GROMACS .gro file of C-alpha atoms in nm:
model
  431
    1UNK     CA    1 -12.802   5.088  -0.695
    2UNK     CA    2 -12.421   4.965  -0.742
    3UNK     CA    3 -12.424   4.734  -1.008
    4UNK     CA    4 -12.214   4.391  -0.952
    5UNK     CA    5 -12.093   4.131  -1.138
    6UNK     CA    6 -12.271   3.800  -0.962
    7UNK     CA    7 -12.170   3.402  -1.097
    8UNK     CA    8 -12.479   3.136  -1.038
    9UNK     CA    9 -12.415   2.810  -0.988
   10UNK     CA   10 -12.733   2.572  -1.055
   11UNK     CA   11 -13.015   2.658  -1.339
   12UNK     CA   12 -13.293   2.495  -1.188
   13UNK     CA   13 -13.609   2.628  -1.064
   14UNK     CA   14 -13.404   2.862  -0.763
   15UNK     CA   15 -13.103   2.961  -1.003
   16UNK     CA   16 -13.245   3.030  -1.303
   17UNK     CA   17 -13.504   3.278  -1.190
   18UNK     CA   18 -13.266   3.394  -0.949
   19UNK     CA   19 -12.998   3.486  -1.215
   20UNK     CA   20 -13.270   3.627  -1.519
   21UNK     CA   21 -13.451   3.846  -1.197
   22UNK     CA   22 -13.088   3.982  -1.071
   23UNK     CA   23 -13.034   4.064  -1.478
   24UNK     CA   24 -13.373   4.215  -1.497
   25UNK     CA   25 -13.250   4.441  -1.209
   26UNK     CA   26 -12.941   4.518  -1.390
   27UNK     CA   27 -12.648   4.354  -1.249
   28UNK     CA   28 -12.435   4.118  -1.507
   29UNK     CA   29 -12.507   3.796  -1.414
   30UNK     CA   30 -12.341   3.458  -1.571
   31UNK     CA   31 -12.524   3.147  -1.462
   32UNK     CA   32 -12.350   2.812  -1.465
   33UNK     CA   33 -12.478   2.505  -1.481
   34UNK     CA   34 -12.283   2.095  -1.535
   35UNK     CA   35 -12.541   2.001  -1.810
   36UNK     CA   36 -12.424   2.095  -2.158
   37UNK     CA   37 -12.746   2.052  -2.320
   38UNK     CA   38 -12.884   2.275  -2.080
   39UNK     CA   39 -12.692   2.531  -2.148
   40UNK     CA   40 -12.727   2.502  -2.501
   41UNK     CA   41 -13.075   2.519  -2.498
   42UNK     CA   42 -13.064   2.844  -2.236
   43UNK     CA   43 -12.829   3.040  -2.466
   44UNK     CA   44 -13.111   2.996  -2.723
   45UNK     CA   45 -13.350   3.100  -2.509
   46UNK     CA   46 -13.494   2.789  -2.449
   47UNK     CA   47 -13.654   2.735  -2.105
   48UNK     CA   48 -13.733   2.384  -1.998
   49UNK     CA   49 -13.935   2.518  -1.681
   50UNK     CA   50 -14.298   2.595  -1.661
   51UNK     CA   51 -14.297   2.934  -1.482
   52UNK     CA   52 -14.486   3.255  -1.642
   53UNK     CA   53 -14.214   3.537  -1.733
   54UNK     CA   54 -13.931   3.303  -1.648
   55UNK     CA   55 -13.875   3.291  -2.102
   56UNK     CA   56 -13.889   3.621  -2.131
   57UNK     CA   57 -13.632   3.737  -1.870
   58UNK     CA   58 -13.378   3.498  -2.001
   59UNK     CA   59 -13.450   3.668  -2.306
   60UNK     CA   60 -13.445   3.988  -2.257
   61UNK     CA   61 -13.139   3.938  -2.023
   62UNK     CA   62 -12.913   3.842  -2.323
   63UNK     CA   63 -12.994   4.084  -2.514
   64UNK     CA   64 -12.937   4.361  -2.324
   65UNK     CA   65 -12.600   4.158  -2.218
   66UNK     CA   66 -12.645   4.109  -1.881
   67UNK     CA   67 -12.720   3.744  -1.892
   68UNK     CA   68 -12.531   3.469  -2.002
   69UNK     CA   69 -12.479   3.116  -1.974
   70UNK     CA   70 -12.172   2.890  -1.956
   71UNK     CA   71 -12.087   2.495  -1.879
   72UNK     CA   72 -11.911   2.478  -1.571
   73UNK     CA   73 -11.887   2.634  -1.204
   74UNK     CA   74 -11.506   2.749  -1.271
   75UNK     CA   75 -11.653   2.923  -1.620
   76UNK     CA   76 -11.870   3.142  -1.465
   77UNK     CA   77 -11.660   3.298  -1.148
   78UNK     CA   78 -11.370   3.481  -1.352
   79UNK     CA   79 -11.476   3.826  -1.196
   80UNK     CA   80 -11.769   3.782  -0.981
   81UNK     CA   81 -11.811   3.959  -0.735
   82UNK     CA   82 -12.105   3.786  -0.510
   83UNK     CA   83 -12.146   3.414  -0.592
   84UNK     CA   84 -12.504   3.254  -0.559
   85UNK     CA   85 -12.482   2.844  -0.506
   86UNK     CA   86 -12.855   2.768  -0.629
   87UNK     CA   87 -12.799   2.322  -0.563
   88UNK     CA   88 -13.006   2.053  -0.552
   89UNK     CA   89 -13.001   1.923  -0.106
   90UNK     CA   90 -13.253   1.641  -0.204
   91UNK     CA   91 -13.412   1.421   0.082
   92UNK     CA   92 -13.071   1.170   0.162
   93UNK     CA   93 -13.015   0.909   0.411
   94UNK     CA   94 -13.260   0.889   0.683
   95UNK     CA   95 -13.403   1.231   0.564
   96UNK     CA   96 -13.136   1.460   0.634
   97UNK     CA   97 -13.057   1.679   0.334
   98UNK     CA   98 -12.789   1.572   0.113
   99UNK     CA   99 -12.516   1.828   0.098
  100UNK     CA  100 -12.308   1.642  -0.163
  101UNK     CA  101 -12.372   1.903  -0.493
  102UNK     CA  102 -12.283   2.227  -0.252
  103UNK     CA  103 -11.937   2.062  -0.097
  104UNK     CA  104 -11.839   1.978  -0.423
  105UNK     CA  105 -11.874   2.296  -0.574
  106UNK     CA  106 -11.701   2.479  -0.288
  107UNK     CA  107 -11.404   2.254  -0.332
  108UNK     CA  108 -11.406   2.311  -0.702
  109UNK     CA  109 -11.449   2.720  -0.669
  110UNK     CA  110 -11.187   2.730  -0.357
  111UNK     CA  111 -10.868   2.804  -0.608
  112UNK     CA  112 -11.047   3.031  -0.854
  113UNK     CA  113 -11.254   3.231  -0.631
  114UNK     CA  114 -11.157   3.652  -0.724
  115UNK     CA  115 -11.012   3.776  -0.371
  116UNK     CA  116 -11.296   3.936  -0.158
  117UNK     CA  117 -11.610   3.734  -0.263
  118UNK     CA  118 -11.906   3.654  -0.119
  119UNK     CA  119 -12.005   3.320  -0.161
  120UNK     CA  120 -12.423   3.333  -0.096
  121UNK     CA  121 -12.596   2.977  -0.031
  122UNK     CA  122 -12.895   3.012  -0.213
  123UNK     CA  123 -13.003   2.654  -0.149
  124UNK     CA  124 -13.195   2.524   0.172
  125UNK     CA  125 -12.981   2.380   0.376
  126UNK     CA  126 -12.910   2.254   0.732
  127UNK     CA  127 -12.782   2.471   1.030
  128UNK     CA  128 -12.404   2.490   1.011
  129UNK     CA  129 -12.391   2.443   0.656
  130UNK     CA  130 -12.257   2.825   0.632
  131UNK     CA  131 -11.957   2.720   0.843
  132UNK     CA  132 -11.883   2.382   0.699
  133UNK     CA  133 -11.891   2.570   0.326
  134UNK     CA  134 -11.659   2.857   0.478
  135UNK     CA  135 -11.442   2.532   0.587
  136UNK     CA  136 -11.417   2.369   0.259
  137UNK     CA  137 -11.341   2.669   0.079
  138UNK     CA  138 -11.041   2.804   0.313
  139UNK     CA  139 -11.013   3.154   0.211
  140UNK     CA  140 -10.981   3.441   0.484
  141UNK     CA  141 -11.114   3.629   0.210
  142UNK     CA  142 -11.411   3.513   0.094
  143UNK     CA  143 -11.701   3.505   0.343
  144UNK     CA  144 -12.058   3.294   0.323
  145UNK     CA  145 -12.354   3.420   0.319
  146UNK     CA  146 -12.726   3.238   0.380
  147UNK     CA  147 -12.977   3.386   0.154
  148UNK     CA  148 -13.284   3.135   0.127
  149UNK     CA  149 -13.509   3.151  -0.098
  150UNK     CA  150 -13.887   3.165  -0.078
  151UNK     CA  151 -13.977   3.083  -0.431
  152UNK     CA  152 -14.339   2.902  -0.530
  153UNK     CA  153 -14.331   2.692  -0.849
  154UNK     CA  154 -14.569   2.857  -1.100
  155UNK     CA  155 -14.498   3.232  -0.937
  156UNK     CA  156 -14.103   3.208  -0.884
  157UNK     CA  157 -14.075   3.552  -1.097
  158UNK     CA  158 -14.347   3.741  -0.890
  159UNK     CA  159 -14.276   3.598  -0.568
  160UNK     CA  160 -13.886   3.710  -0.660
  161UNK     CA  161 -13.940   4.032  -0.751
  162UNK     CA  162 -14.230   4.107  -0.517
  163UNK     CA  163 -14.104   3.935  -0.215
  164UNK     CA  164 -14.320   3.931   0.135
  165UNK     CA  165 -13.951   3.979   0.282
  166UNK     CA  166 -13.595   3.905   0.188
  167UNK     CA  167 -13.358   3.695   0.488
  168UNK     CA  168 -12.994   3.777   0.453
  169UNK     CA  169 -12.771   3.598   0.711
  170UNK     CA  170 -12.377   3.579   0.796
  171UNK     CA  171 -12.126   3.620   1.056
  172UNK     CA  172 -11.969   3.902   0.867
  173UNK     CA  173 -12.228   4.167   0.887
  174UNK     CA  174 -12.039   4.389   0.592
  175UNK     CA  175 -12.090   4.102   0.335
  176UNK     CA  176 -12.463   4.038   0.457
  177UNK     CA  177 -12.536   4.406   0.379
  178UNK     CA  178 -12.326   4.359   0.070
  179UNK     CA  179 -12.573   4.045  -0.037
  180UNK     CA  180 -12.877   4.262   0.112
  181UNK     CA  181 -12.792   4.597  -0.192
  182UNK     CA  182 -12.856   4.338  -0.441
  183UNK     CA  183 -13.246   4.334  -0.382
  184UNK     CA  184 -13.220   4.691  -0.308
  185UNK     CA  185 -13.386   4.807  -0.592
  186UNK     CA  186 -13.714   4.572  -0.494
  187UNK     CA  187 -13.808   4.789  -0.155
  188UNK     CA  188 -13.897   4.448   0.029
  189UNK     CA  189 -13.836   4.446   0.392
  190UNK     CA  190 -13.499   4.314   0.439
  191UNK     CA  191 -13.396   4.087   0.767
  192UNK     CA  192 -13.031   4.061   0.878
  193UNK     CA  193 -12.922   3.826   1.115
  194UNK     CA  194 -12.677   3.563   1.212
  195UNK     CA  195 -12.593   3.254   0.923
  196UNK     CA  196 -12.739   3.025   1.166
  197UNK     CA  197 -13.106   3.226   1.228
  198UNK     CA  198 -13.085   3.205   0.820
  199UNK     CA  199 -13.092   2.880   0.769
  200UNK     CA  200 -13.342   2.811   1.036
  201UNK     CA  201 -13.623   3.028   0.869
  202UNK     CA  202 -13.647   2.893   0.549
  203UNK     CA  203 -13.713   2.497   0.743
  204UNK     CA  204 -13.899   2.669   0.991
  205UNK     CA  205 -14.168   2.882   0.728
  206UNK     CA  206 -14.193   2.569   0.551
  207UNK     CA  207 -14.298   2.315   0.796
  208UNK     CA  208 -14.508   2.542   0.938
  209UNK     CA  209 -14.684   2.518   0.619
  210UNK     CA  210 -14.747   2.175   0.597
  211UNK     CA  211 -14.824   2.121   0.958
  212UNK     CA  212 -15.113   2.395   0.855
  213UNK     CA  213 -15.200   2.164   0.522
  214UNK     CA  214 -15.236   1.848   0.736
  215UNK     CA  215 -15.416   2.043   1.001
  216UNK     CA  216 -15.672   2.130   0.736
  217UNK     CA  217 -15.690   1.827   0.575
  218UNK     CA  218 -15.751   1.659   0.920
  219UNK     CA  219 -16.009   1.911   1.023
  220UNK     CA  220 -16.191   1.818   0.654
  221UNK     CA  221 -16.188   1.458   0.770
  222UNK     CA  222 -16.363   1.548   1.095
  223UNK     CA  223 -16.574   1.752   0.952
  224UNK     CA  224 -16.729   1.501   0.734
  225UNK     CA  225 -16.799   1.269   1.027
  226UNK     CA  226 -17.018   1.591   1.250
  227UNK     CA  227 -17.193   1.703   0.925
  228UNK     CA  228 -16.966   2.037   0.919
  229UNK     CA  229 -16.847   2.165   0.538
  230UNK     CA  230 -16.499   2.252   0.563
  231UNK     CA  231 -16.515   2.548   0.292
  232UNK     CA  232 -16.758   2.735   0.552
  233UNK     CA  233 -16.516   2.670   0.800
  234UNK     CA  234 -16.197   2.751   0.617
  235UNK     CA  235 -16.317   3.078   0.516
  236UNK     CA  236 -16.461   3.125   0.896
  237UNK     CA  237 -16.132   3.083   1.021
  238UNK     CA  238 -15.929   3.258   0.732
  239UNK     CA  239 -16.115   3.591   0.795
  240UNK     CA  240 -15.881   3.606   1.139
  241UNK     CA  241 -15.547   3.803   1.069
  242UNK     CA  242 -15.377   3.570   1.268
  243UNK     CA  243 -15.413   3.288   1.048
  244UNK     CA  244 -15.450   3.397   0.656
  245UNK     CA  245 -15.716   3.262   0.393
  246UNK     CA  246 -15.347   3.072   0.271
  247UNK     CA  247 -15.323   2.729   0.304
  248UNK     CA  248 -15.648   2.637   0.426
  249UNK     CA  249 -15.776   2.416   0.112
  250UNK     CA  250 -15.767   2.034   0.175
  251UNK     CA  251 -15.650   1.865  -0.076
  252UNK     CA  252 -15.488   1.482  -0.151
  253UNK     CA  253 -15.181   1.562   0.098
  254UNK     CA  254 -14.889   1.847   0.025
  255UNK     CA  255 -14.607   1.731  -0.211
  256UNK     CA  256 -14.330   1.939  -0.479
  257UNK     CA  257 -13.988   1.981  -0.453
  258UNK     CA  258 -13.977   2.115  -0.069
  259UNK     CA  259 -14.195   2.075   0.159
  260UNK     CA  260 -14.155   1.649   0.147
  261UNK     CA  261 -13.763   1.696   0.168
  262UNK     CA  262 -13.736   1.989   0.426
  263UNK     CA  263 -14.018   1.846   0.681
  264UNK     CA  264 -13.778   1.543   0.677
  265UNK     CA  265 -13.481   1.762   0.708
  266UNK     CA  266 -13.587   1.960   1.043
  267UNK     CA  267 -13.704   1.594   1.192
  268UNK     CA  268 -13.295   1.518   1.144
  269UNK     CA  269 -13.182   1.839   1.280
  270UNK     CA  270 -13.376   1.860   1.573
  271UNK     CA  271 -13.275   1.452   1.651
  272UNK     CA  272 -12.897   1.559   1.597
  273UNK     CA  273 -12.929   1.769   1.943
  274UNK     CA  274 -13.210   1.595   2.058
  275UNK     CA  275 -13.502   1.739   2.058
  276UNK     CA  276 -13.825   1.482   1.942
  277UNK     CA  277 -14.008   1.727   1.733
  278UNK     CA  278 -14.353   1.595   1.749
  279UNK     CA  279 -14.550   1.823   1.572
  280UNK     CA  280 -14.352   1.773   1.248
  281UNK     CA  281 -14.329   1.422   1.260
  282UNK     CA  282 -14.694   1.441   1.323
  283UNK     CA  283 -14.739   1.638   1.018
  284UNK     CA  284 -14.514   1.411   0.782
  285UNK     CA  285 -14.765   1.068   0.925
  286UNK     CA  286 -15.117   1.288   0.824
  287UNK     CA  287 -14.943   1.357   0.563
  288UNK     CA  288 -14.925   1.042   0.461
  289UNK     CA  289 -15.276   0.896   0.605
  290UNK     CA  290 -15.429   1.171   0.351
  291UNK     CA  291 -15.328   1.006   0.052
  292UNK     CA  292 -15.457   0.685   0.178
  293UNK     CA  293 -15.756   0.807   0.268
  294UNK     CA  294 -15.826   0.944  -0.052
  295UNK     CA  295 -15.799   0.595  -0.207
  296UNK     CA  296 -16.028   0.476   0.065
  297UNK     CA  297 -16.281   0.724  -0.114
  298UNK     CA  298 -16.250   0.607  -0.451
  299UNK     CA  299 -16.275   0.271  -0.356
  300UNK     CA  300 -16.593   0.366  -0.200
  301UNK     CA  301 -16.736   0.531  -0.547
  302UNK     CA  302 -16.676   0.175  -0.734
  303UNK     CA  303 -16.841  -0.021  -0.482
  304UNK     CA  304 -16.580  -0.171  -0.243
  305UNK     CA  305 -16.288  -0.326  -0.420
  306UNK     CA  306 -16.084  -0.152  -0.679
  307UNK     CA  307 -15.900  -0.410  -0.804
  308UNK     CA  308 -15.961  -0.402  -1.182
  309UNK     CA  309 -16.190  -0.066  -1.158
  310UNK     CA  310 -16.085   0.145  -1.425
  311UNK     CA  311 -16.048   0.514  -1.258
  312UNK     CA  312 -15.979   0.848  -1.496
  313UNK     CA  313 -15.725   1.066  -1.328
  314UNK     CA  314 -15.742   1.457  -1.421
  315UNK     CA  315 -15.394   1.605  -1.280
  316UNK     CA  316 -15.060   1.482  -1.223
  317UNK     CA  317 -14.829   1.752  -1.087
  318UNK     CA  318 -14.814   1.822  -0.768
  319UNK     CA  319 -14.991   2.165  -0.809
  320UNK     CA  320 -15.106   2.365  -1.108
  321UNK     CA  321 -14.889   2.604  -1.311
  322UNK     CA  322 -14.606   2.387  -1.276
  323UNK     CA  323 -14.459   2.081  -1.444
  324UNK     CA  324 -14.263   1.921  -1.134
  325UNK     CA  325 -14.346   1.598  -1.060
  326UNK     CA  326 -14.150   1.580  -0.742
  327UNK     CA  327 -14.323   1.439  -0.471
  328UNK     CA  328 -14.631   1.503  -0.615
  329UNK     CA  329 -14.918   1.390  -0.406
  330UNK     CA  330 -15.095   1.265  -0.724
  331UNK     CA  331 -14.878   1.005  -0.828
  332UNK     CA  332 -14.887   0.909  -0.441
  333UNK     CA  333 -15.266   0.818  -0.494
  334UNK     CA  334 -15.174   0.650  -0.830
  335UNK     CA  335 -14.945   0.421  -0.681
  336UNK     CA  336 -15.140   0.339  -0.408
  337UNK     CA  337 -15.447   0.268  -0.662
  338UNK     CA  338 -15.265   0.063  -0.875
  339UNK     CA  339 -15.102  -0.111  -0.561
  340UNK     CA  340 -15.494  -0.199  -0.461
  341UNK     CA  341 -15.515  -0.343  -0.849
  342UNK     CA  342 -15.664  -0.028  -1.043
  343UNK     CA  343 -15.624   0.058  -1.412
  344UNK     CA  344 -15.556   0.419  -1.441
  345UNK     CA  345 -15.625   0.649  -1.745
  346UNK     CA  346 -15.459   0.985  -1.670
  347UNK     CA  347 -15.410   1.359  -1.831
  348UNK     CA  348 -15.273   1.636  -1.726
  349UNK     CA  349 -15.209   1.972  -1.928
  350UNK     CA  350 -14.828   1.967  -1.883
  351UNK     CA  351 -14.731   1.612  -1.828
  352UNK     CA  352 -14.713   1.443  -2.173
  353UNK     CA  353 -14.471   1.156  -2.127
  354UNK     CA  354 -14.526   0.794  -2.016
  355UNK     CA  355 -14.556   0.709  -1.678
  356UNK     CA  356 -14.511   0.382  -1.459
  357UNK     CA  357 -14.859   0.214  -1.354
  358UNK     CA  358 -15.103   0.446  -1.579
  359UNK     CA  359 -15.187   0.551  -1.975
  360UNK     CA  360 -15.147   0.882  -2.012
  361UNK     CA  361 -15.383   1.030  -2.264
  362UNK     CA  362 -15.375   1.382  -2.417
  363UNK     CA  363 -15.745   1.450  -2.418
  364UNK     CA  364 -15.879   1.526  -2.044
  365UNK     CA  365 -16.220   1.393  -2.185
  366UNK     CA  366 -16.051   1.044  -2.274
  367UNK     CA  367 -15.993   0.976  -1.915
  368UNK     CA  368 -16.371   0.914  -1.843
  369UNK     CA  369 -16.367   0.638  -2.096
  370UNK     CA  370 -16.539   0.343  -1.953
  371UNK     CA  371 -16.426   0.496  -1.648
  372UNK     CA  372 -16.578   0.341  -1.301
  373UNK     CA  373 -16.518   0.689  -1.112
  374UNK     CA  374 -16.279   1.035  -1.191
  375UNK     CA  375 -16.088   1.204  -0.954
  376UNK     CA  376 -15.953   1.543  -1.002
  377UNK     CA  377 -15.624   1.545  -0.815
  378UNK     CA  378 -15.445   1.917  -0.967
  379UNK     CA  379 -15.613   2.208  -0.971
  380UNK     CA  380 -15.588   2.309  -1.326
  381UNK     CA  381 -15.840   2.575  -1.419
  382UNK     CA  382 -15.923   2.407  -1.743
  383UNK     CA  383 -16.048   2.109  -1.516
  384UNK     CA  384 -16.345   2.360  -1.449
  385UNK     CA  385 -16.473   2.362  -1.818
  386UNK     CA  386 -16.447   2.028  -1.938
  387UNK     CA  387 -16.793   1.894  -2.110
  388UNK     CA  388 -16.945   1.722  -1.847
  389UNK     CA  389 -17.241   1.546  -1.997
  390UNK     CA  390 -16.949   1.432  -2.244
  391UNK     CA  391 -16.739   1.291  -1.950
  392UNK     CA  392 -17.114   1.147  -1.858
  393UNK     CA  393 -17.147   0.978  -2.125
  394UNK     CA  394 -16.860   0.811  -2.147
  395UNK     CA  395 -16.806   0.711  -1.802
  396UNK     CA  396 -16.919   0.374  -1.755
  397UNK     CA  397 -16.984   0.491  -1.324
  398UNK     CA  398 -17.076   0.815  -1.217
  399UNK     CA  399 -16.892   0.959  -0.951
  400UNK     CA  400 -16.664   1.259  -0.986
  401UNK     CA  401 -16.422   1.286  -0.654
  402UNK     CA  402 -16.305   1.638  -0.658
  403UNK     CA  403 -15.991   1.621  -0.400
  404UNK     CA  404 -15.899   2.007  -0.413
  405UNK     CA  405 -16.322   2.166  -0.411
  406UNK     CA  406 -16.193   2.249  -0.730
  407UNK     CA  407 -16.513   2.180  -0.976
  408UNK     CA  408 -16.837   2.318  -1.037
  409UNK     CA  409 -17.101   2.130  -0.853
  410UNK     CA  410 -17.407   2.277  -1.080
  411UNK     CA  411 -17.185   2.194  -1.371
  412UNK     CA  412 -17.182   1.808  -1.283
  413UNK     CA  413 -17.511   1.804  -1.082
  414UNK     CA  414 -17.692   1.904  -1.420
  415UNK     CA  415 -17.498   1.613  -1.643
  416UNK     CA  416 -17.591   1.365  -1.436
  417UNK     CA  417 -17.323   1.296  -1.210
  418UNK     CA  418 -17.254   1.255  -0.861
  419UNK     CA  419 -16.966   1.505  -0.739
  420UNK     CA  420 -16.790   1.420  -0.388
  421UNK     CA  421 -16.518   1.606  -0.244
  422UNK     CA  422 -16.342   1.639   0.123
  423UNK     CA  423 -16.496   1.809   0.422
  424UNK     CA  424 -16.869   1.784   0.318
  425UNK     CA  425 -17.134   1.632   0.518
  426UNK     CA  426 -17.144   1.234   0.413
  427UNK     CA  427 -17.526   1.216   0.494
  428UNK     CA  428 -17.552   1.560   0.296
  429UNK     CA  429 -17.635   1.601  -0.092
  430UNK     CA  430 -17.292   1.616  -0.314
  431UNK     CA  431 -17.212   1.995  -0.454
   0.00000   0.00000   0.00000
């Protein structure tokens, strides 16, 4: 494998595991990023982001001196030879993504470029967005290149260096194969196609998640009403190639840093040549009739009316492993509790700061205080162990509303309490 000299622009979640797994692979990579501090705390080996092996790349990258970190877009391209733009394209105006971060940084690289690089969009990012960066930066020599990224929060490393499949597209099929050799080395199925197709996939793999999350979600809500449990029929229906065990848990609603934004994002392309994508506006309006309806559950556990129920909330990012409270479908139900005049007591493992609407406490335990009902809204695994007759006797209710099947029914059963979840019978014994 030719080793190259790559520049990063961006250190968050996409271009800092994309720059310490391209060192790990043993190009030189120098990753750039606007935030001084940042940088600072990188070139100390600092990482801010909760994702296992992420510390020890970044690491092990500078010492072997194939990693470093600089302030600054222009400070990092000197002699690159491939250029990744890893950018925030947050949910803008009317949903569409906003491009704003990756035009300015192709105006600011267009003078300093080296003659003859690539310039890889790392990002997501609208159809066209190839072209219109190819436009801003004006240079015969330098072509663009989509390379989405596929990335989970709490497996970025694994799912980068074991990928399912890596999407390289351009109109200049020399610098797509160029961007393709970098990954070489991982032996993932590679697919090569137009900048255009690119762009599409990653919008099009990721609302075809969430339209499956709201599926299940809604088939947990019907199940409930015919006396079905939706576990028996989730792992019915995940035992058939054609649709995966993946994806298939109900849960308060889908949330994070992508699927929110991007769902929002297709619903804007496809109205830009008109097309009324149904099914994804669909999936965005479940989406949000989840989270309501898991307030209309815990209003049920304290008899009717929450206003000035006090309810314990274990979990507050959007999924567990991760930090990122983007989005997260548990503050959704938070704010929508506190809206219907709750008091909220909340802990989660990896969110220790204060937060609008709640008291965050650093004991999971101190959450059932005088609680009228808990409701487990992240999957952490230390959830599963908590002392239960301790969370018994401190609760001043006792229901437990697992939203994610997450706890052990025995566990709870045997303290005393009364464990409901979603997709289970409502005539039918909890657990």
């Amino acid at each position: 494998m030719f080793v190259r000299r790559i520049a990063v622009v961006g250190t968050g979640y996409v271009g800092l595991t994309t720059g310490a797994c391209l060192a790990s692979l043993g190009h030189r990579v120098v990753c750039a990023d606007v935030d001084a501090l940042k940088v600072a705390r990188l070139r100390a080996g600092q990482v801010d982001i909760l994702e296992p092996g992420l510390t020890d790349l970044v690491t092990e990258g500078q010492a072997a001196g194939r990693l470093a970190f600089v302030e600054g877009a222009r400070a990092a391209v000197g002699d690159a030879e491939v250029v990744f733009l890893c950018l925030p394209t947050p949910m803008g105006a009317g949903g569409a993504a906003d491009l704003s971060a990756v035009e300015s940084v192709a105006r600011d690289l267009r003078e300093v470029l080296p003659y003859g690089a690539v310039v890889v969009c790392k990002s997501t990012v609208p159809v066209g967005t190839s072209v219109r960066v190819a436009a801003l930066l004006d240079r015969d020599d330098v072509a663009v290149v989509s390379n989405p990224e596929f990335l989970r929060e709490g497996s970025a490393v694994r799912d980068f260096l074991r990928p399912d499949r890596i999407v390289v597209g351009s109109d200049s099929p020399p610098a797509a194969e160029r961007v393709a050799a970098l990954f070489a080395k991982l032996g993932a199925p590679t697919v090569l196609m137009d900048a255009a197709s690119a762009e599409m996939v990653k919008y099009a793999a990721n609302c075809f998640l969430a339209m499956k999350l709201s599926y299940v979600n809604a088939v947990a809500e019907l199940c409930e009403l015919v006396g079905a449990d939706v576990s028996s029929v989730t792992d019915g229906m995940g035992y058939d190639r054609r649709i995966g065990q993946s994806f298939l848990r109900p849960g308060p609603g889908w949330g994070g840093s992508c699927l929110p934004k991007d769902t929002h994002a297709m619903l804007r392309i496809a109205e830009s040549v008109g097309v009324d994508f149904a099914l994804v506006r669909s999936t965005i309006e479940a989406n949000q009739r989840q989270r309501q309806r898991v307030v209309d559950k815990v209003r049920d556990a304290v008899g009717g009316t929450l206003a000035g129920a006090r309810i314990g909330l274990l979990g507050l990012a959007f999924k567990a492993g991760t930090n990122d409270l983007r989005d997260s479908p548990a503050l959704a139900v938070a704010e929508l509790l506190t809206f219907a005049g709750a008091r909220l007591v909340a802990h989660d493992p990896e969110v220790r700061r204060p937060l609008v609407g709640m008291t965050v406490v650093d004991e999971p335990h101190e959450v059932a205080r005088d609680a009228d009902a808990v409701v487990l809204l992240t999957e952490w695994p230390q959830f599963r162990t908590l002392d239960w007759t301790r969370v018994a006797d401190l609760m001043a209710g006792s229901v437990v509303l697992d939203t994610r099947d997450h706890l052990d029914a025995d566990a709870l059963r045997r303290a005393g309490l009364v464990l409901r979840g979603l997709g289970r019978p409502q005539h039918a014994p909890t657990g």
